[in-house]
Every structure is written in structure tokens, then in C-alpha cells.
Short mmCIF file of C-alpha atoms and ligand atoms in Angstrom, two decimals:
data_model
loop_
_atom_site.label_atom_id
_atom_site.label_comp_id
_atom_site.label_asym_id
_atom_site.label_seq_id
_atom_site.Cartn_x
_atom_site.Cartn_y
_atom_site.Cartn_z
CA MET T 1 -20.92 89.80 -73.44
CA PRO T 2 -24.19 91.70 -73.79
CA TYR T 3 -25.49 92.46 -77.25
CA THR T 4 -25.34 96.13 -78.25
CA LEU T 5 -26.48 97.76 -81.46
CA PRO T 6 -24.26 100.55 -82.86
CA GLU T 7 -24.61 103.75 -80.86
CA ALA T 8 -25.78 105.56 -84.01
CA LEU T 9 -29.06 103.65 -83.94
CA ARG T 10 -29.73 104.40 -80.34
CA GLY T 11 -30.34 108.12 -80.26
CA ALA T 12 -34.07 107.77 -79.68
CA GLU T 13 -36.02 109.50 -76.97
CA ARG T 14 -38.48 106.67 -76.62
CA LEU T 15 -37.36 103.19 -75.67
CA ALA T 16 -39.47 100.04 -75.69
CA LEU T 17 -38.44 97.75 -72.83
CA VAL T 18 -39.37 94.06 -73.05
CA VAL T 19 -40.13 93.36 -69.40
CA ALA T 20 -39.24 90.14 -67.57
CA PHE T 21 -41.42 90.52 -64.46
CA GLY T 22 -44.42 92.57 -65.65
CA ARG T 23 -45.35 95.57 -63.55
CA LEU T 24 -42.49 94.99 -61.16
CA SER T 25 -40.10 95.62 -64.06
CA VAL T 26 -42.01 98.84 -64.83
CA LEU T 27 -41.53 99.89 -61.20
CA GLU T 28 -37.81 99.12 -61.50
CA ALA T 29 -37.53 101.16 -64.71
CA CYS T 30 -39.37 104.14 -63.18
CA SER T 31 -37.18 104.05 -60.07
CA THR T 32 -33.81 103.40 -61.72
CA VAL T 33 -33.68 105.12 -65.12
CA LYS T 34 -32.72 108.74 -64.88
CA SER T 35 -34.60 111.54 -66.66
CA VAL T 36 -37.75 109.55 -67.53
CA THR T 37 -40.46 112.03 -68.48
CA LYS T 38 -43.22 109.66 -69.56
CA VAL T 39 -44.10 105.98 -69.13
CA GLU T 40 -46.61 103.97 -71.15
CA VAL T 41 -47.53 100.31 -70.82
CA PRO T 42 -49.11 99.39 -74.19
CA CYS T 43 -49.24 95.66 -73.39
CA GLU T 44 -48.23 93.19 -70.67
CA ARG T 45 -44.72 92.55 -71.99
CA ILE T 46 -43.77 96.08 -73.06
CA CYS T 47 -43.08 99.34 -71.27
CA VAL T 48 -42.31 102.46 -73.31
CA VAL T 49 -40.25 105.12 -71.56
CA GLU T 50 -39.55 108.62 -72.80
CA LEU T 51 -36.22 109.93 -71.59
CA ASP T 52 -33.23 112.09 -72.31
CA PRO T 53 -31.11 110.05 -74.80
CA SER T 54 -28.00 110.73 -72.71
CA SER T 55 -29.38 108.55 -69.93
CA VAL T 56 -29.80 105.41 -72.07
CA ARG T 57 -26.79 104.09 -70.15
CA SER T 58 -28.84 103.75 -66.99
CA VAL T 59 -31.26 101.40 -68.82
CA VAL T 60 -28.57 98.73 -68.99
CA LYS T 61 -28.57 98.58 -65.19
CA LEU T 62 -32.10 97.17 -65.18
CA ALA T 63 -32.27 93.54 -64.10
CA GLY T 64 -35.94 93.14 -65.04
CA ILE T 65 -35.81 93.49 -68.82
CA HIS T 66 -35.04 90.96 -71.54
CA LYS T 67 -34.08 93.56 -74.14
CA PHE T 68 -34.77 97.10 -75.20
CA SER T 69 -35.22 98.86 -78.47
CA PRO T 70 -35.41 102.49 -79.52
CA LEU T 71 -38.98 103.03 -80.67
CA LEU T 72 -38.10 104.20 -84.18
CA THR T 73 -41.44 104.11 -85.90
CA HIS T 74 -45.15 103.72 -85.55
CA PHE T 75 -46.86 101.71 -88.30
CA GLN T 76 -50.53 102.40 -88.97
CA GLY T 77 -50.83 100.89 -92.45
CA ASP T 78 -48.53 103.27 -94.35
CA GLU T 79 -45.93 101.09 -96.11
CA ALA T 80 -43.59 104.08 -96.61
CA VAL T 81 -42.98 104.06 -92.85
CA ILE T 82 -41.53 100.54 -93.08
CA ARG T 83 -39.28 101.53 -96.02
CA GLN T 84 -38.00 104.54 -94.04
CA LEU T 85 -37.31 102.32 -91.03
CA VAL T 86 -35.33 99.86 -93.16
CA GLN T 87 -33.40 102.69 -94.82
CA ARG T 88 -32.48 104.12 -91.46
CA ILE T 89 -31.19 100.74 -90.27
CA THR T 90 -29.38 99.72 -93.46
CA ASN T 91 -27.59 103.09 -93.58
CA LYS T 92 -25.84 102.07 -90.40
CA ILE T 93 -25.44 98.29 -90.47
CA ASP T 94 -25.21 95.32 -92.76
CA VAL T 95 -28.02 92.83 -92.24
CA SER T 96 -28.02 89.23 -93.44
CA ARG T 97 -30.44 87.70 -90.97
CA LEU T 98 -33.58 89.23 -89.61
CA ALA T 99 -36.11 88.31 -86.94
CA LEU T 100 -39.32 90.04 -85.99
CA SER T 101 -40.13 89.54 -82.31
CA ALA T 102 -43.78 90.21 -81.71
CA TYR T 103 -45.45 90.99 -78.40
CA ASP T 104 -49.25 90.80 -78.18
CA THR T 105 -49.42 91.09 -81.94
CA ASP T 106 -52.25 89.72 -84.04
CA GLU T 107 -51.01 86.77 -86.17
CA ALA T 108 -52.37 88.20 -89.45
CA ASP T 109 -50.80 91.62 -88.72
CA TYR T 110 -47.54 89.85 -87.93
CA GLU T 111 -47.50 88.22 -91.36
CA VAL T 112 -48.20 91.60 -93.02
CA LEU T 113 -45.33 93.22 -91.12
CA VAL T 114 -42.93 90.39 -92.01
CA ARG T 115 -43.82 90.67 -95.71
CA LEU T 116 -43.44 94.46 -95.73
CA LEU T 117 -40.09 94.26 -93.95
CA LEU T 118 -38.68 91.60 -96.27
CA ASP T 119 -39.86 93.58 -99.32
CA ALA T 120 -38.28 96.75 -97.96
CA PHE T 121 -34.95 95.01 -97.21
CA ARG T 122 -34.88 93.49 -100.72
CA GLU T 123 -35.71 96.89 -102.23
CA ALA T 124 -32.82 98.34 -100.25
CA GLY T 125 -30.47 95.86 -101.97
CA PHE T 126 -30.43 93.06 -99.36
CA LYS T 127 -31.50 90.34 -101.79
CA LYS T 128 -30.33 87.36 -99.73
CA ILE T 129 -31.69 88.38 -96.39
CA ARG T 130 -32.80 85.40 -94.30
CA LEU T 131 -35.75 85.50 -91.99
CA LEU T 132 -35.53 83.65 -88.67
CA ARG T 133 -38.90 82.37 -87.49
CA PRO T 134 -38.42 81.83 -83.76
CA LYS T 135 -40.94 79.78 -81.83
CA GLY T 136 -43.82 81.96 -80.67
CA ASN T 137 -42.52 84.75 -82.91
CA GLU T 138 -40.08 85.94 -80.26
CA LEU T 139 -36.32 85.79 -80.43
CA PHE T 140 -35.22 85.28 -76.83
CA ALA T 141 -32.37 87.33 -75.45
CA ASP T 142 -29.86 84.44 -75.56
CA GLN T 143 -30.86 83.75 -79.18
CA VAL T 144 -30.17 87.39 -80.05
CA LEU T 145 -26.73 86.85 -78.56
CA SER T 146 -26.03 83.59 -80.39
CA ARG T 147 -27.67 84.00 -83.79
CA ASP T 148 -26.11 87.19 -85.06
CA ALA T 149 -29.38 88.48 -86.45
CA LEU T 150 -31.02 91.88 -86.46
CA ASP T 151 -33.98 91.51 -84.12
CA LEU T 152 -36.80 93.98 -84.69
CA ILE T 153 -39.50 94.15 -82.07
CA THR T 154 -43.14 95.04 -82.58
CA PHE T 155 -46.09 95.54 -80.25
CA PRO T 156 -49.50 97.24 -80.31
CA TYR T 157 -49.05 100.98 -80.01
CA LYS T 158 -51.57 103.80 -80.35
CA GLY T 159 -53.92 101.95 -82.72
CA GLY T 160 -51.06 100.56 -84.85
CA TYR T 161 -47.73 98.87 -84.14
CA GLY T 162 -44.56 100.25 -82.61
CA LEU T 163 -41.33 99.04 -84.23
CA GLY T 164 -37.64 99.28 -83.47
CA PRO T 165 -34.42 97.25 -83.54
CA THR T 166 -33.28 95.44 -80.41
CA ALA T 167 -30.42 97.61 -79.21
CA TRP T 168 -29.32 95.74 -76.12
CA VAL T 169 -29.82 92.45 -74.35
CA PRO T 170 -28.17 91.64 -71.04
CA ASP T 171 -25.82 88.70 -70.73
CA VAL T 172 -27.58 86.80 -67.97
CA ALA T 173 -25.33 83.72 -68.18
CA PRO T 174 -23.08 84.71 -65.21
CA MET T 175 -26.17 85.35 -63.08
CA ARG T 176 -27.71 82.02 -64.09
CA GLU T 177 -24.45 80.24 -63.33
CA ARG T 178 -24.26 81.84 -59.90
CA GLY T 179 -27.80 80.62 -59.20
CA VAL T 180 -27.06 76.98 -59.99
CA GLU T 181 -23.34 76.56 -59.34
CA LYS T 182 -22.93 78.15 -55.92
CA PRO T 183 -22.33 75.61 -53.09
CA VAL T 184 -25.93 75.93 -51.85
CA PRO T 185 -27.81 76.47 -55.10
CA HIS T 186 -31.23 78.09 -55.30
CA SER T 187 -34.15 75.66 -55.41
CA GLY T 188 -36.98 75.81 -57.93
CA ILE T 189 -38.89 78.34 -55.85
CA SER T 190 -36.17 80.38 -54.21
CA LEU T 191 -35.25 83.86 -55.32
CA SER T 192 -33.12 84.02 -58.48
CA PRO T 193 -30.04 86.26 -58.60
CA ARG T 194 -31.82 88.24 -61.32
CA LEU T 195 -34.86 89.01 -59.18
CA ALA T 196 -32.53 89.78 -56.26
CA GLN T 197 -30.74 92.37 -58.43
CA LEU T 198 -34.05 93.93 -59.39
CA LEU T 199 -35.05 94.22 -55.72
CA LEU T 200 -31.68 95.80 -54.96
CA ASN T 201 -32.22 98.32 -57.75
CA LEU T 202 -35.55 99.19 -56.15
CA SER T 203 -33.73 100.01 -52.92
CA GLY T 204 -32.01 102.93 -54.72
CA LEU T 205 -28.75 102.20 -52.89
CA SER T 206 -25.39 103.33 -54.27
CA PRO T 207 -21.98 101.63 -53.92
CA GLY T 208 -20.60 101.78 -50.40
CA GLN T 209 -23.99 102.19 -48.70
CA ARG T 210 -25.13 99.80 -45.98
CA LEU T 211 -27.66 97.12 -46.90
CA LEU T 212 -29.41 94.72 -44.51
CA ASP T 213 -31.22 91.47 -45.30
CA PRO T 214 -32.63 90.36 -41.92
CA PHE T 215 -33.96 87.03 -43.34
CA CYS T 216 -30.92 86.26 -45.45
CA GLY T 217 -31.29 82.47 -45.85
CA SER T 218 -28.51 81.18 -48.09
CA GLY T 219 -27.55 84.74 -49.00
CA THR T 220 -28.78 85.45 -52.55
CA ILE T 221 -29.66 89.10 -51.84
CA ILE T 222 -26.46 89.68 -49.87
CA SER T 223 -24.35 88.08 -52.64
CA GLU T 224 -25.88 90.21 -55.38
CA GLY T 225 -25.71 93.31 -53.17
CA ALA T 226 -22.02 92.71 -52.44
CA LEU T 227 -21.35 92.30 -56.17
CA MET T 228 -23.06 95.69 -56.64
CA SER T 229 -20.44 97.06 -54.21
CA LEU T 230 -22.85 97.55 -51.33
CA ASN T 231 -21.71 97.07 -47.78
CA CYS T 232 -23.92 94.11 -46.80
CA VAL T 233 -25.15 92.64 -43.54
CA GLY T 234 -27.20 89.42 -43.40
CA ILE T 235 -29.08 87.99 -40.42
CA ASP T 236 -30.87 84.67 -40.13
CA SER T 237 -32.32 82.96 -37.07
CA ASN T 238 -31.18 79.53 -38.27
CA PRO T 239 -27.41 78.97 -37.75
CA ALA T 240 -27.38 76.35 -40.53
CA ARG T 241 -28.67 78.97 -42.99
CA VAL T 242 -26.02 81.43 -41.80
CA ALA T 243 -23.36 78.78 -42.50
CA GLN T 244 -24.84 78.26 -45.99
CA ALA T 245 -24.83 82.00 -46.67
CA LYS T 246 -21.16 82.20 -45.61
CA ARG T 247 -20.23 79.33 -47.94
CA ASN T 248 -22.10 80.93 -50.84
CA LEU T 249 -20.59 84.34 -50.22
CA ALA T 250 -17.06 82.97 -50.01
CA TRP T 251 -17.67 81.18 -53.33
CA VAL T 252 -19.14 84.30 -55.00
CA GLU T 253 -16.21 86.36 -53.75
CA LYS T 254 -13.68 83.84 -55.12
CA GLN T 255 -15.48 83.61 -58.46
CA SER T 256 -15.62 87.39 -58.82
CA GLY T 257 -11.94 87.83 -57.99
CA ARG T 258 -12.90 90.86 -55.89
CA THR T 259 -12.93 91.63 -52.20
CA LEU T 260 -16.58 91.96 -51.24
CA ALA T 261 -17.95 93.81 -48.21
CA TYR T 262 -20.29 91.56 -46.19
CA HIS T 263 -21.00 90.23 -42.75
CA VAL T 264 -23.49 87.46 -41.91
CA GLU T 265 -24.58 86.41 -38.44
CA THR T 266 -27.22 84.51 -36.51
CA GLY T 267 -29.94 86.78 -35.17
CA ASP T 268 -33.63 87.56 -35.02
CA ALA T 269 -35.20 89.90 -37.57
CA ARG T 270 -37.57 91.12 -34.85
CA ASP T 271 -34.77 92.32 -32.59
CA PHE T 272 -31.41 93.42 -33.97
CA GLN T 273 -28.91 96.28 -33.72
CA GLY T 274 -27.55 98.65 -36.35
CA ARG T 275 -28.42 101.49 -38.77
CA PHE T 276 -28.79 100.87 -42.49
CA ASP T 277 -29.26 102.90 -45.68
CA GLY T 278 -31.67 100.31 -47.07
CA ILE T 279 -33.21 96.90 -46.44
CA VAL T 280 -34.05 94.24 -49.04
CA THR T 281 -35.55 90.99 -47.84
CA GLU T 282 -37.74 87.98 -48.54
CA PRO T 283 -38.94 86.83 -45.12
CA ILE T 284 -41.01 83.71 -45.70
CA LEU T 285 -41.47 81.24 -48.52
CA LEU T 286 -44.53 79.01 -48.31
CA PRO T 287 -44.17 75.25 -48.76
CA ARG T 288 -44.59 73.61 -52.18
CA PHE T 289 -47.95 71.93 -52.79
CA HIS T 290 -48.99 68.91 -54.76
CA SER T 291 -52.39 70.33 -55.65
CA THR T 292 -53.93 73.79 -55.75
CA PRO T 293 -54.93 74.81 -52.21
CA SER T 294 -58.52 75.71 -51.36
CA SER T 295 -59.15 79.34 -50.63
CA GLN T 296 -59.53 78.59 -46.91
CA LYS T 297 -56.25 76.64 -46.76
CA ALA T 298 -54.49 79.40 -48.70
CA LYS T 299 -55.70 82.05 -46.22
CA GLN T 300 -54.42 79.93 -43.31
CA LEU T 301 -51.03 79.47 -44.96
CA VAL T 302 -50.65 83.15 -45.78
CA ASN T 303 -51.88 84.37 -42.38
CA LYS T 304 -49.47 82.16 -40.45
CA PRO T 305 -46.34 84.29 -41.04
CA SER T 306 -48.16 87.63 -40.83
CA ARG T 307 -47.08 88.24 -37.22
CA VAL T 308 -43.39 87.68 -38.05
CA TYR T 309 -43.83 90.15 -40.91
CA SER T 310 -45.41 92.88 -38.79
CA GLU T 311 -42.98 92.49 -35.88
CA SER T 312 -39.90 92.45 -38.10
CA LEU T 313 -41.19 95.36 -40.20
CA TYR T 314 -41.38 97.41 -37.02
CA SER T 315 -37.71 96.65 -36.28
CA MET T 316 -36.74 97.38 -39.88
CA ALA T 317 -38.50 100.76 -39.75
CA GLU T 318 -36.44 101.59 -36.63
CA ALA T 319 -33.17 100.50 -38.26
CA VAL T 320 -33.39 102.21 -41.65
CA ARG T 321 -32.29 105.83 -42.02
CA LYS T 322 -34.75 108.60 -42.93
CA GLY T 323 -35.40 108.50 -46.69
CA GLY T 324 -34.03 104.95 -46.88
CA ARG T 325 -36.13 102.23 -48.49
CA ILE T 326 -37.37 98.83 -47.36
CA VAL T 327 -38.02 96.39 -50.20
CA ILE T 328 -39.92 93.39 -48.90
CA VAL T 329 -41.34 90.33 -50.68
CA VAL T 330 -44.70 88.87 -49.62
CA PRO T 331 -46.11 85.51 -50.76
CA THR T 332 -49.20 85.18 -52.96
CA LEU T 333 -51.18 82.01 -53.61
CA LYS T 334 -53.53 81.05 -56.41
CA THR T 335 -56.40 78.99 -55.11
CA ALA T 336 -58.61 76.19 -56.45
CA ASP T 337 -61.50 78.61 -57.07
CA GLY T 338 -59.25 80.81 -59.22
CA SER T 339 -58.83 83.62 -56.70
CA GLU T 340 -55.61 84.95 -55.23
CA VAL T 341 -54.68 85.23 -51.57
CA LEU T 342 -51.78 87.40 -50.52
CA LEU T 343 -50.15 88.66 -47.39
CA ARG T 344 -50.91 92.38 -47.01
CA LEU T 345 -48.83 94.71 -44.90
CA GLU T 346 -51.19 97.18 -43.28
CA GLU T 347 -51.05 100.27 -41.07
CA THR T 348 -47.44 100.84 -42.01
CA GLU T 349 -47.78 104.63 -41.81
CA SER T 350 -48.07 104.39 -38.04
CA ILE T 351 -44.50 103.01 -37.93
CA GLY T 352 -43.09 105.77 -40.15
CA LEU T 353 -43.25 104.01 -43.53
CA LYS T 354 -44.88 105.40 -46.64
CA GLU T 355 -45.30 103.55 -49.91
CA PHE T 356 -42.61 104.54 -52.39
CA GLN T 357 -43.91 106.20 -55.59
CA PRO T 358 -41.23 107.00 -58.19
CA GLY T 359 -43.43 109.43 -60.17
CA HIS T 360 -45.05 109.30 -63.66
CA VAL T 361 -47.03 106.14 -62.87
CA ARG T 362 -48.82 105.39 -59.63
CA PHE T 363 -48.13 101.90 -58.32
CA GLU T 364 -50.56 99.95 -56.26
CA TYR T 365 -48.81 97.81 -53.68
CA PRO T 366 -47.97 95.04 -53.41
CA VAL T 367 -46.71 94.84 -57.00
CA ARG T 368 -46.91 91.27 -58.36
CA VAL T 369 -43.88 89.51 -59.79
CA ALA T 370 -45.31 88.40 -63.14
CA PHE T 371 -44.36 85.44 -65.36
CA GLU T 372 -42.87 83.31 -62.58
CA SER T 373 -42.84 79.62 -63.38
CA THR T 374 -44.38 78.32 -60.14
CA ARG T 375 -48.03 77.44 -60.58
CA TRP T 376 -49.62 78.37 -57.26
CA LEU T 377 -47.04 80.18 -55.28
CA GLY T 378 -46.11 83.65 -56.35
CA ARG T 379 -44.43 86.77 -55.05
CA ALA T 380 -45.43 90.37 -54.68
CA VAL T 381 -43.29 93.27 -53.51
CA TYR T 382 -43.75 96.32 -51.29
CA VAL T 383 -41.34 99.25 -51.38
CA PHE T 384 -41.53 101.60 -48.41
CA GLU T 385 -39.70 104.81 -47.72
CA ARG T 386 -38.81 105.83 -44.15
CA VAL T 387 -40.27 109.24 -43.38
C1 SAM K 1 -37.37 82.64 -47.62
S1 SAM K 1 -35.94 82.38 -46.71
C2 SAM K 1 -34.89 83.58 -47.38
C3 SAM K 1 -34.25 83.09 -48.61
C4 SAM K 1 -33.19 83.99 -49.09
N1 SAM K 1 -33.75 85.12 -49.83
C5 SAM K 1 -32.17 83.25 -49.92
O1 SAM K 1 -31.72 83.78 -50.92
O2 SAM K 1 -31.80 82.15 -49.56
C6 SAM K 1 -36.38 83.00 -45.17
C7 SAM K 1 -35.33 82.82 -44.08
O3 SAM K 1 -35.78 83.52 -42.94
C8 SAM K 1 -35.28 82.85 -41.79
N2 SAM K 1 -36.10 83.29 -40.65
C9 SAM K 1 -37.34 82.90 -40.28
N3 SAM K 1 -37.75 83.60 -39.21
C10 SAM K 1 -36.75 84.46 -38.89
C11 SAM K 1 -36.56 85.46 -37.90
N4 SAM K 1 -37.52 85.73 -36.99
N5 SAM K 1 -35.41 86.16 -37.90
C12 SAM K 1 -34.45 85.93 -38.82
N6 SAM K 1 -34.57 84.98 -39.76
C13 SAM K 1 -35.70 84.26 -39.80
C14 SAM K 1 -35.37 81.38 -42.14
O4 SAM K 1 -34.43 80.63 -41.40
C15 SAM K 1 -35.06 81.40 -43.66
O5 SAM K 1 -33.70 81.11 -43.88
#
């Protein structure tokens, strides 16, 4: 079950999202959450969105956030602000355990905030309140779920600190289980179900619409898409991968207890039939390395698949309907000299594709997938719209 704070504490117009994949999560929020009127990114881990409170429900669809909190107050040294915050919370709920999760917060400021909060809770009559001191001063989403504590979050905001109570964390356990328990599990570097869901959200597709993954591999994107009630088609040039995808999909379908709409077949992403409402795909993963590649080696590795990318992108542009989106992952490599090499998709306008911009913030493509655990190999994402 996800964690949800009482509705009464959620009527804020500004929400602080703790992002899981950096700017890619910001792109997901801007494209998925309805009625966003303003977006701010005060630090790497936080995105503040201003929206109509009635559309808070669409925030829980985001796959790329660890938690969100209504931004209830802005502390700039005035202790009364902390007392008001605590009053507002304790009017609505009983609190016995408290954590302060800090993002990009100065250690000395953190201690001041903790002391002020504890004082304010005690003043409000909560004499026995216990403070949890999580490692790194952050209560992770699964800890919020298991520890039954009020988790306040704080982060630098407009010359002071923004503060609010964690209102929701997703229950990612089923997704994690799918990743590791399916018959052909994902390897250390393959796409996680969570990232697959985020990419699907970027496609803007609604239930019943037709999705294609023309490089479907063992079927992670197709599985997540089918669970989101999309009508999914997967293609892979390697029959063994198609067989793996079929096994995984049959397993996912059985586990879900639902009838899912999918079809997987052997084919070439550079030459296929069919019309689709959207395409989400990760064409090529680079091999794992034992040491950081030189810049020259990295360029060679990244350039090798560029022809497959450009030829298949041409076919994808032909197959997607007008206004439909193509969400495509490209590899990035960190090199021994500290630079980054990535596969760029160029001259896409000539094949009828324009970069998708959801409004409010301008995104520069490709958008990196931040905070991934692999050391050299990374991912970046393009989202195109068919004109
Ligand atoms: C990075 S994997 C995709 C992984 C996939 N996202 C998953 O969840 O397993 C890329 C896949 O593209 C397939 N492939 C390579 N060239 C292809 C082509 N020209 N047409 C179709 N599939 C191709 C490979 O067989 C491989 O399974």
C-alpha cells in the first residue's frame, strides 16, 4: 500500500516532489501532471510544481518520484513559522515519531531546524515525540512506509528553506518484484520497470491506445505498458529475445490476474508494418566495462549503433500517428578524462519529428537519467512528437 497523509493536509497549491531520476523526473512531472502553472527546480533532488489542488491525484501517477509533500511553509529564520507549521499538522494528526528528510541542506541549518521542530512539537503538547535520525538525513520511501513516522522534508528555497510533510510515497515493491522475479529478470544494467513506467508516462498514451516497442528485448516496456492497459506490440530481431519477452509477459499476465493486450513477434525495427499512437523504446545497450573507457574508445562504442538508430527512427516516424510521441533512450558514457560521450539524434525535423516541449520549462534533449547506479554507462532520453 502507498503511504498517504490525510487529505486535509494536502490542499496546497505548491507541491515539492522528491525526484528519482533528476531532470527526467521533472520532464515526466511537466508532461503528466494536469494544470501545472509553474515549475521550479530549487536543487537537484527537488522539483516544486504549482498546480490546481484538484489535480493532486495525477501526481500519484508519476513513476519518477520518491515522495511528495505540500510545500506548507518557507522558513527564513522566523521561529513563529515553524510553530505555525507544527500547529497546522498537529490539528489534523497525532504524531509520536518524527523525521526531517533534508535535501541539499546545510548540516548546521539542519540541526537548527530539528531543534526548532522538536521545541514546537513539545510546546504543542507532544512531550514524548521521538526523532528518527535516518542515515544521510533522509527517510527513504520504504522507511516512510514501514516506520509509521511523520516525515517532514526540507530543501533550500528562495534564500531560506521550504518545509512540508510527506503526503505520499509510492509502493514500489510490486514493481521491484516484477523486475527480479519474472522468468527472465532484468540484469544490473537493463531498464527497470520503474524507468519503463516513466518512459510510458512520457508517451502521453491513454488506456486502449496502441504502443510499439520495436527493440523489445525481454519485454520490460511492453509488460509495463500492458499493465497500464495499453494495447502493446513488441518487435525484436532476435527470436530468442522474442521467446523471452513472451515468457515474461505470460508471467506478468498471470501475476496480475488480468487479461493483458499484447503481441510480440520477430522483426526488424528498420522495416515493419503497422500504425501506432506512440512508441517507447531502448534500442541498444552498450557492453559492461571493467575500467573507464578512454574518450576515443567511448566515441567508437557510441558511434557504432548510430546507423541502426537513424534507420529505425525513420521507420518509427512513418509508423506513428500525427501528434503521437516517440520516446527513445540513447546511451551515454563517462570517459577516463571525465568527459561524457553520448549518442545524439540529429536532423530529425527532416523526417517529421519535433522535440516535445510540455511547457513551463524548456528541456534540452537528450535529457539525462540521473542517479543511476552504473558507473560509466548511463542513459539519456529524447521525446519527439510527430508533426
Ligand atoms: C537494449 S535491448 C532492449 C531491452 C529491453 N528494453 C528489455 O526490457 O529487455 C535491445 C534489443 O534490440 C534488439 N535489436 C537489435 N537490433 C535490432 C533491430 N534492427 N530490430 C529489432 N530489434 C533489434 C536486440 O536483439 C535487443 O534485444
